[in-house]
Amino acid sequence: MTKIVNSWNDFDPLKHVIVGRADFSVIPPEEPATSEKVPIDSEMRGMWGPRPTETVEKANAQLDYLAKVCEDHGVIVDRPTPLQWNQPVITPDFRTDSMMTCMPPRDILLTIGNEIMASANSFRCRYFEYLAYWPLMKKYFDEDPEFKWTQAPRPRLTDASYKHNYYDEKISLEERLERTAAKDFVTTEAEPMWDAADVLRLGKDLFIQHGLTTNRTAMEWFKRYYPDLRIHAVNFPGDPYPIHIDATFVPLRPGLIINNPHRRLPEEQRKIFEANDWQIVDAAMPAHETPPPLCYSSVWLSMNCLVLDHKTVICEASEVHQMEQMDKLGMNVIPVPFRDAYPFGGALHCATADVYREGGCEDYFP
Ligand code: DAV
């Protein structure tokens, strides 16, 4: 019997990983959930269509290099099978004119123990993205008799899933921050919706960010689906576009987490970490003042690192402050250039999905 799939956290020794691909990537047309995420002053507003070929080639070169670095460190690397993403998505409930990409896998696949589950994303353009990973899932299914191949309940994504007119071009940054503080997001509670990158796995505990891509009903769904795990809803006031936990709250090893200093975990939610002697350290400032062109994410991709084991981390090669901090925190840093891949959906953690890490389901917060 071969055990192919096992992962309970983001820091135990990584042995097998999926690295995304940028092929055929598209900037999707506006739809209720995506408009919310594109910053007001972004050059991408109102634009859609296939991404320029040279940007795809540059991103793929960096993704291939990341795959090679992982392999050089003894990690097996699998890659998704891209689709022609410039096709419309049509269901009985909606139509949108294009899909997006198979970068980043972290948004789509959630690995918990011997199970990999495809998520319930709130973007209509991401409705069929999971198909890029299905050949790999079938392979794991054939090779590992204990592998649980799962799909979360598929959201319908009718207009009832979004707040009508939530997005308004005139809304100021202050108003956005007020909305985050009030936990007022673009999705409704019509059905569970969640991106896998909103879920931080720490053994018996899942810390899930409530924000633009994951709603309260998803938290309730997780509680019922995983009765043996503890589900914690977390919020990070200070983030005007709260999407995905992995540029905000990033564990490096048992007992140590870096937290985005602009998006601090509230006192109330820190208690469980402090009570169990976990250290929450402010992450270093990003080295860049702006993200690269045509990028959805913020400069805080600086902290979106891939931990290979409790002492080793892959960081973006130009993020000098983050690398220096990692070094001071006792980590060996492997620099990998990755900014050309950022526009395709994120940095080193985003661009990967766990298949196998050593270790089991620890209780870090007894
Ligand atoms: O800070 O824009 C990006 C996370 C992408 N998975 C940010 C969050």
Short mmCIF file of C-alpha atoms and ligand atoms in Angstrom, two decimals:
data_model
loop_
_atom_site.label_atom_id
_atom_site.label_comp_id
_atom_site.label_asym_id
_atom_site.label_seq_id
_atom_site.Cartn_x
_atom_site.Cartn_y
_atom_site.Cartn_z
CA MET A 1 0.00 0.00 0.00
CA THR A 2 1.38 3.36 -0.97
CA LYS A 3 0.38 6.43 0.94
CA ILE A 4 0.37 9.33 -1.52
CA VAL A 5 -1.76 11.96 0.21
CA ASN A 6 -1.17 13.28 3.73
CA SER A 7 -0.88 16.83 5.03
CA TRP A 8 -2.14 18.49 8.21
CA ASN A 9 -0.34 21.83 8.20
CA ASP A 10 1.92 24.13 6.19
CA PHE A 11 5.25 23.42 7.88
CA ASP A 12 5.95 19.71 8.38
CA PRO A 13 8.51 18.25 5.91
CA LEU A 14 7.12 18.62 2.40
CA LYS A 15 7.52 15.54 0.19
CA HIS A 16 5.00 15.98 -2.65
CA VAL A 17 3.45 19.15 -4.03
CA ILE A 18 1.43 20.50 -6.95
CA VAL A 19 2.85 23.60 -8.69
CA GLY A 20 0.45 25.64 -10.88
CA ARG A 21 0.80 26.58 -14.55
CA ALA A 22 0.09 29.89 -16.28
CA ASP A 23 -0.83 28.48 -19.72
CA PHE A 24 -3.80 30.11 -21.47
CA SER A 25 -4.52 32.36 -18.48
CA VAL A 26 -7.24 34.95 -18.92
CA ILE A 27 -8.18 38.13 -17.07
CA PRO A 28 -11.85 37.30 -16.49
CA PRO A 29 -14.68 39.72 -17.28
CA GLU A 30 -16.22 41.57 -14.36
CA GLU A 31 -18.79 39.70 -12.31
CA PRO A 32 -20.31 40.32 -8.89
CA ALA A 33 -17.51 38.79 -6.79
CA THR A 34 -14.46 39.83 -8.81
CA SER A 35 -15.18 43.54 -9.18
CA GLU A 36 -14.91 43.74 -5.45
CA LYS A 37 -11.36 42.45 -5.44
CA VAL A 38 -9.89 44.63 -8.19
CA PRO A 39 -8.58 47.81 -6.52
CA ILE A 40 -10.17 51.06 -7.69
CA ASP A 41 -6.98 52.41 -9.24
CA SER A 42 -5.96 49.11 -10.87
CA GLU A 43 -5.12 49.21 -14.56
CA MET A 44 -7.11 45.96 -14.81
CA ARG A 45 -10.46 47.54 -14.08
CA GLY A 46 -12.80 47.02 -17.02
CA MET A 47 -10.23 44.98 -18.93
CA TRP A 48 -10.55 41.31 -19.78
CA GLY A 49 -9.23 38.71 -22.17
CA PRO A 50 -6.23 36.42 -22.59
CA ARG A 51 -3.10 37.59 -20.78
CA PRO A 52 -0.22 38.70 -23.02
CA THR A 53 1.81 35.71 -24.24
CA GLU A 54 5.14 37.04 -23.06
CA THR A 55 3.79 37.42 -19.50
CA VAL A 56 2.55 33.82 -19.60
CA GLU A 57 5.96 32.62 -20.77
CA LYS A 58 7.79 34.55 -18.06
CA ALA A 59 5.43 33.24 -15.36
CA ASN A 60 5.82 29.68 -16.60
CA ALA A 61 9.62 29.99 -16.52
CA GLN A 62 9.45 31.00 -12.84
CA LEU A 63 6.90 28.30 -12.02
CA ASP A 64 9.14 25.71 -13.71
CA TYR A 65 12.11 26.96 -11.70
CA LEU A 66 10.12 26.70 -8.46
CA ALA A 67 9.26 23.11 -9.43
CA LYS A 68 12.95 22.38 -10.03
CA VAL A 69 14.01 23.88 -6.68
CA CYS A 70 11.42 21.71 -4.92
CA GLU A 71 12.69 18.62 -6.76
CA ASP A 72 16.28 19.49 -5.87
CA HIS A 73 15.12 19.40 -2.23
CA GLY A 74 13.66 15.93 -2.60
CA VAL A 75 10.04 16.99 -3.18
CA ILE A 76 7.98 15.19 -5.86
CA VAL A 77 6.28 17.80 -8.07
CA ASP A 78 3.08 17.36 -10.06
CA ARG A 79 1.61 19.89 -12.48
CA PRO A 80 -2.04 20.51 -13.46
CA THR A 81 -3.43 20.05 -16.98
CA PRO A 82 -4.45 23.50 -18.27
CA LEU A 83 -7.72 23.99 -20.11
CA GLN A 84 -8.42 26.58 -22.80
CA TRP A 85 -9.50 29.08 -20.19
CA ASN A 86 -10.99 31.56 -22.68
CA GLN A 87 -14.23 29.59 -22.86
CA PRO A 88 -17.49 30.77 -21.27
CA VAL A 89 -18.94 29.15 -18.16
CA ILE A 90 -22.61 28.35 -18.57
CA THR A 91 -24.77 26.66 -15.93
CA PRO A 92 -28.54 26.64 -15.40
CA ASP A 93 -28.02 29.59 -13.05
CA PHE A 94 -25.52 31.92 -14.69
CA ARG A 95 -23.28 32.65 -17.63
CA THR A 96 -19.91 34.38 -17.63
CA ASP A 97 -17.78 34.85 -20.72
CA SER A 98 -14.50 33.33 -19.60
CA MET A 99 -12.66 31.18 -17.09
CA MET A 100 -9.35 32.26 -15.56
CA THR A 101 -6.29 30.02 -15.03
CA CYS A 102 -4.82 27.03 -13.16
CA MET A 103 -2.73 29.31 -11.03
CA PRO A 104 -2.98 29.28 -8.10
CA PRO A 105 -3.82 25.72 -7.00
CA ARG A 106 -3.92 26.79 -3.32
CA ASP A 107 -7.29 28.49 -3.91
CA ILE A 108 -8.88 25.33 -5.28
CA LEU A 109 -7.45 22.32 -3.41
CA LEU A 110 -7.69 21.83 0.35
CA THR A 111 -5.64 18.94 1.71
CA ILE A 112 -6.61 17.69 5.16
CA GLY A 113 -5.04 14.39 6.16
CA ASN A 114 -5.67 11.83 3.42
CA GLU A 115 -8.35 13.94 1.75
CA ILE A 116 -8.04 16.54 -1.01
CA MET A 117 -11.20 18.54 -1.47
CA ALA A 118 -11.99 20.90 -4.34
CA SER A 119 -13.39 24.14 -2.94
CA ALA A 120 -16.64 26.06 -3.39
CA ASN A 121 -15.29 29.28 -4.91
CA SER A 122 -17.45 32.38 -5.12
CA PHE A 123 -16.04 33.57 -8.48
CA ARG A 124 -18.16 32.36 -11.37
CA CYS A 125 -15.08 32.39 -13.63
CA ARG A 126 -13.46 29.78 -11.36
CA TYR A 127 -16.38 27.36 -11.52
CA PHE A 128 -14.58 24.75 -13.62
CA GLU A 129 -10.98 25.40 -12.57
CA TYR A 130 -10.93 22.15 -10.59
CA LEU A 131 -10.94 20.23 -13.88
CA ALA A 132 -7.23 21.07 -14.31
CA TYR A 133 -6.48 18.97 -11.23
CA TRP A 134 -8.79 16.03 -11.94
CA PRO A 135 -6.16 13.97 -13.84
CA LEU A 136 -3.89 14.23 -10.77
CA MET A 137 -6.72 13.37 -8.41
CA LYS A 138 -7.49 10.26 -10.45
CA LYS A 139 -3.83 9.25 -10.32
CA TYR A 140 -3.70 9.65 -6.51
CA PHE A 141 -6.98 7.74 -6.30
CA ASP A 142 -5.55 4.82 -8.29
CA GLU A 143 -2.29 4.71 -6.37
CA ASP A 144 -3.38 5.40 -2.78
CA PRO A 145 -6.22 3.19 -1.52
CA GLU A 146 -6.81 5.54 1.42
CA PHE A 147 -7.00 8.76 -0.59
CA LYS A 148 -10.34 10.54 -0.24
CA TRP A 149 -11.17 12.45 -3.43
CA THR A 150 -13.79 15.01 -2.56
CA GLN A 151 -15.70 17.92 -3.97
CA ALA A 152 -17.35 20.42 -1.63
CA PRO A 153 -21.04 21.21 -2.34
CA ARG A 154 -21.02 23.22 -5.55
CA PRO A 155 -22.44 26.70 -5.05
CA ARG A 156 -25.11 27.79 -7.51
CA LEU A 157 -23.77 31.37 -7.67
CA THR A 158 -27.08 32.89 -8.68
CA ASP A 159 -27.56 36.62 -8.11
CA ALA A 160 -28.82 35.71 -4.62
CA SER A 161 -25.26 34.77 -3.64
CA TYR A 162 -24.02 38.38 -3.94
CA LYS A 163 -25.08 41.68 -2.45
CA HIS A 164 -26.61 43.69 -5.21
CA ASN A 165 -24.73 46.96 -5.79
CA TYR A 166 -22.27 46.17 -3.00
CA TYR A 167 -19.51 47.43 -5.19
CA ASP A 168 -19.48 51.12 -6.02
CA GLU A 169 -16.56 52.82 -7.78
CA LYS A 170 -16.89 55.79 -5.50
CA ILE A 171 -16.34 53.90 -2.28
CA SER A 172 -13.29 55.22 -0.42
CA LEU A 173 -10.57 53.21 1.23
CA GLU A 174 -11.91 54.25 4.64
CA GLU A 175 -15.35 52.91 3.73
CA ARG A 176 -13.81 49.64 2.62
CA LEU A 177 -12.01 49.33 5.93
CA GLU A 178 -15.25 50.07 7.79
CA ARG A 179 -16.92 47.28 5.85
CA THR A 180 -14.14 44.85 6.74
CA ALA A 181 -14.43 45.85 10.40
CA ALA A 182 -18.21 45.35 10.24
CA LYS A 183 -17.71 41.98 8.48
CA ASP A 184 -19.81 43.24 5.60
CA PHE A 185 -18.62 41.43 2.46
CA VAL A 186 -19.84 41.06 -1.12
CA THR A 187 -21.17 37.53 -0.70
CA THR A 188 -24.47 36.75 1.00
CA GLU A 189 -25.18 33.70 3.15
CA ALA A 190 -27.31 32.03 0.45
CA GLU A 191 -25.02 28.96 0.40
CA PRO A 192 -21.53 27.93 1.58
CA MET A 193 -18.81 29.63 -0.48
CA TRP A 194 -15.08 29.36 0.23
CA ASP A 195 -11.64 29.47 -1.33
CA ALA A 196 -9.18 26.87 -0.02
CA ALA A 197 -6.57 29.62 0.48
CA ASP A 198 -8.75 31.10 3.23
CA VAL A 199 -8.20 27.98 5.32
CA LEU A 200 -5.13 27.83 7.57
CA ARG A 201 -4.53 24.24 8.69
CA LEU A 202 -2.89 23.62 12.03
CA GLY A 203 -3.60 19.96 12.77
CA LYS A 204 -6.77 19.69 14.84
CA ASP A 205 -7.55 23.37 14.28
CA LEU A 206 -8.64 25.16 11.13
CA PHE A 207 -8.43 28.96 11.17
CA ILE A 208 -10.63 30.25 8.37
CA GLN A 209 -10.69 33.85 7.19
CA HIS A 210 -14.15 35.35 6.82
CA GLY A 211 -13.83 37.84 3.95
CA LEU A 212 -14.63 38.52 0.31
CA THR A 213 -14.16 34.90 -0.77
CA THR A 214 -15.38 32.87 2.25
CA ASN A 215 -18.67 33.38 4.08
CA ARG A 216 -20.16 32.42 7.46
CA THR A 217 -22.24 29.61 6.00
CA ALA A 218 -18.97 28.00 4.89
CA MET A 219 -17.74 28.06 8.51
CA GLU A 220 -20.90 26.28 9.59
CA TRP A 221 -20.47 23.78 6.78
CA PHE A 222 -16.87 23.05 7.86
CA LYS A 223 -18.02 22.46 11.44
CA ARG A 224 -20.44 19.80 10.33
CA TYR A 225 -18.13 18.22 7.74
CA TYR A 226 -15.16 17.94 10.11
CA PRO A 227 -16.73 17.24 13.53
CA ASP A 228 -13.35 16.11 14.89
CA LEU A 229 -11.59 19.37 14.01
CA ARG A 230 -12.05 22.77 15.67
CA ILE A 231 -13.15 25.52 13.30
CA HIS A 232 -12.22 29.13 14.13
CA ALA A 233 -13.53 32.04 12.09
CA VAL A 234 -10.88 34.77 11.99
CA ASN A 235 -11.01 38.37 10.75
CA PHE A 236 -8.24 40.79 10.00
CA PRO A 237 -9.40 44.41 10.30
CA GLY A 238 -7.06 46.65 8.34
CA ASP A 239 -7.41 44.75 5.06
CA PRO A 240 -9.58 46.65 2.57
CA TYR A 241 -9.70 43.60 0.26
CA PRO A 242 -9.71 40.56 2.57
CA ILE A 243 -9.08 37.56 0.36
CA HIS A 244 -7.04 34.51 1.38
CA ILE A 245 -5.22 34.11 4.67
CA ASP A 246 -1.78 33.38 3.22
CA ALA A 247 -0.52 36.95 2.81
CA THR A 248 -1.81 37.81 6.28
CA PHE A 249 -1.20 35.03 8.79
CA VAL A 250 1.54 32.53 7.92
CA PRO A 251 2.88 29.79 10.23
CA LEU A 252 6.59 28.93 9.91
CA ARG A 253 6.87 26.07 12.42
CA PRO A 254 4.99 24.82 15.49
CA GLY A 255 4.76 27.80 17.85
CA LEU A 256 5.62 30.56 15.36
CA ILE A 257 3.42 32.62 13.03
CA ILE A 258 4.15 35.81 11.11
CA ASN A 259 1.25 38.28 10.94
CA ASN A 260 0.84 41.14 8.47
CA PRO A 261 1.35 44.30 10.59
CA HIS A 262 -1.40 46.11 8.65
CA ARG A 263 -3.82 43.27 9.26
CA ARG A 264 -3.30 42.24 12.87
CA LEU A 265 -5.31 39.43 14.37
CA PRO A 266 -7.68 41.02 16.94
CA GLU A 267 -6.86 40.60 20.67
CA GLU A 268 -9.83 38.33 21.24
CA GLN A 269 -8.68 35.92 18.50
CA ARG A 270 -5.02 35.96 19.66
CA LYS A 271 -5.88 34.35 22.97
CA ILE A 272 -5.82 30.77 21.75
CA PHE A 273 -2.28 31.27 20.39
CA GLU A 274 -0.96 33.06 23.45
CA ALA A 275 -2.53 30.54 25.82
CA ASN A 276 -0.54 27.82 24.05
CA ASP A 277 2.77 29.70 23.91
CA TRP A 278 2.63 30.45 20.21
CA GLN A 279 4.53 33.54 19.16
CA ILE A 280 2.85 35.89 16.68
CA VAL A 281 5.50 38.11 15.06
CA ASP A 282 4.85 41.14 12.81
CA ALA A 283 6.02 40.25 9.30
CA ALA A 284 8.79 42.37 7.73
CA MET A 285 7.77 45.14 5.36
CA PRO A 286 7.54 44.26 1.65
CA ALA A 287 10.52 45.30 -0.50
CA HIS A 288 8.25 46.74 -3.20
CA GLU A 289 5.87 49.68 -3.13
CA THR A 290 3.56 48.31 -5.80
CA PRO A 291 2.63 44.89 -7.12
CA PRO A 292 3.73 44.03 -10.69
CA PRO A 293 1.42 45.08 -13.58
CA LEU A 294 -1.91 43.28 -14.07
CA CYS A 295 -1.76 41.78 -10.56
CA TYR A 296 -4.77 41.14 -8.31
CA SER A 297 -2.80 40.84 -5.12
CA SER A 298 -1.13 43.32 -2.79
CA VAL A 299 2.58 43.86 -2.07
CA TRP A 300 2.12 41.57 0.92
CA LEU A 301 2.78 38.58 -1.30
CA SER A 302 6.18 39.23 0.30
CA MET A 303 5.14 36.97 3.19
CA ASN A 304 3.48 34.30 1.03
CA CYS A 305 6.32 31.80 1.41
CA LEU A 306 6.52 28.04 0.97
CA VAL A 307 7.82 26.26 4.07
CA LEU A 308 9.70 23.04 3.21
CA ASP A 309 10.26 21.98 6.82
CA HIS A 310 10.59 23.54 10.30
CA LYS A 311 13.96 25.05 9.33
CA THR A 312 13.68 25.72 5.60
CA VAL A 313 11.59 28.22 3.67
CA ILE A 314 11.37 29.37 0.05
CA CYS A 315 11.02 33.17 -0.22
CA GLU A 316 10.71 35.48 -3.21
CA ALA A 317 14.24 36.45 -4.21
CA SER A 318 13.73 40.23 -4.21
CA GLU A 319 11.99 40.33 -0.80
CA VAL A 320 15.15 41.25 1.09
CA HIS A 321 13.41 42.34 4.31
CA GLN A 322 11.30 39.21 4.55
CA MET A 323 14.33 37.00 3.86
CA GLU A 324 16.36 38.79 6.52
CA GLN A 325 13.57 38.33 9.05
CA MET A 326 13.30 34.63 8.22
CA ASP A 327 17.01 34.28 8.80
CA LYS A 328 16.72 35.99 12.20
CA LEU A 329 13.84 33.69 13.09
CA GLY A 330 16.18 30.74 12.54
CA MET A 331 15.03 29.63 9.09
CA ASN A 332 17.31 28.71 6.20
CA VAL A 333 16.08 30.73 3.24
CA ILE A 334 16.01 29.53 -0.36
CA PRO A 335 15.45 32.56 -2.64
CA VAL A 336 13.36 31.94 -5.75
CA PRO A 337 12.47 34.75 -8.22
CA PHE A 338 8.71 34.79 -8.59
CA ARG A 339 7.36 38.28 -9.29
CA ASP A 340 6.55 37.42 -12.91
CA ALA A 341 4.12 34.78 -11.59
CA TYR A 342 2.35 37.15 -9.13
CA PRO A 343 -0.18 38.51 -11.68
CA PHE A 344 -1.44 34.96 -12.24
CA GLY A 345 -2.82 34.73 -8.73
CA GLY A 346 -0.13 34.92 -6.11
CA ALA A 347 3.23 33.95 -4.74
CA LEU A 348 4.98 30.78 -3.60
CA HIS A 349 2.36 29.47 -1.18
CA CYS A 350 -0.52 30.35 -3.49
CA ALA A 351 1.19 28.70 -6.47
CA THR A 352 1.36 25.32 -4.75
CA ALA A 353 -0.94 22.78 -3.11
CA ASP A 354 0.11 20.13 -0.63
CA VAL A 355 -0.04 16.46 -1.53
CA TYR A 356 2.21 14.97 1.15
CA ARG A 357 3.89 16.31 4.23
CA GLU A 358 5.25 14.09 6.95
CA GLY A 359 3.55 14.21 10.33
CA GLY A 360 0.05 13.66 11.63
CA CYS A 361 -2.86 15.54 13.12
CA GLU A 362 -1.29 17.30 16.11
CA ASP A 363 -3.25 19.13 18.76
CA TYR A 364 -1.34 22.41 19.08
CA PHE A 365 -4.04 24.16 21.12
CA PRO A 366 -5.19 21.62 23.73
O1 DAV B 1 -2.64 40.60 0.07
O2 DAV B 1 -3.58 40.66 -1.87
C1 DAV B 1 -3.24 37.79 -1.76
C2 DAV B 1 -3.45 36.34 -1.49
C3 DAV B 1 -3.45 35.57 -2.74
N1 DAV B 1 -3.72 34.16 -2.49
C4 DAV B 1 -3.29 40.07 -0.83
C5 DAV B 1 -3.72 38.65 -0.65
#
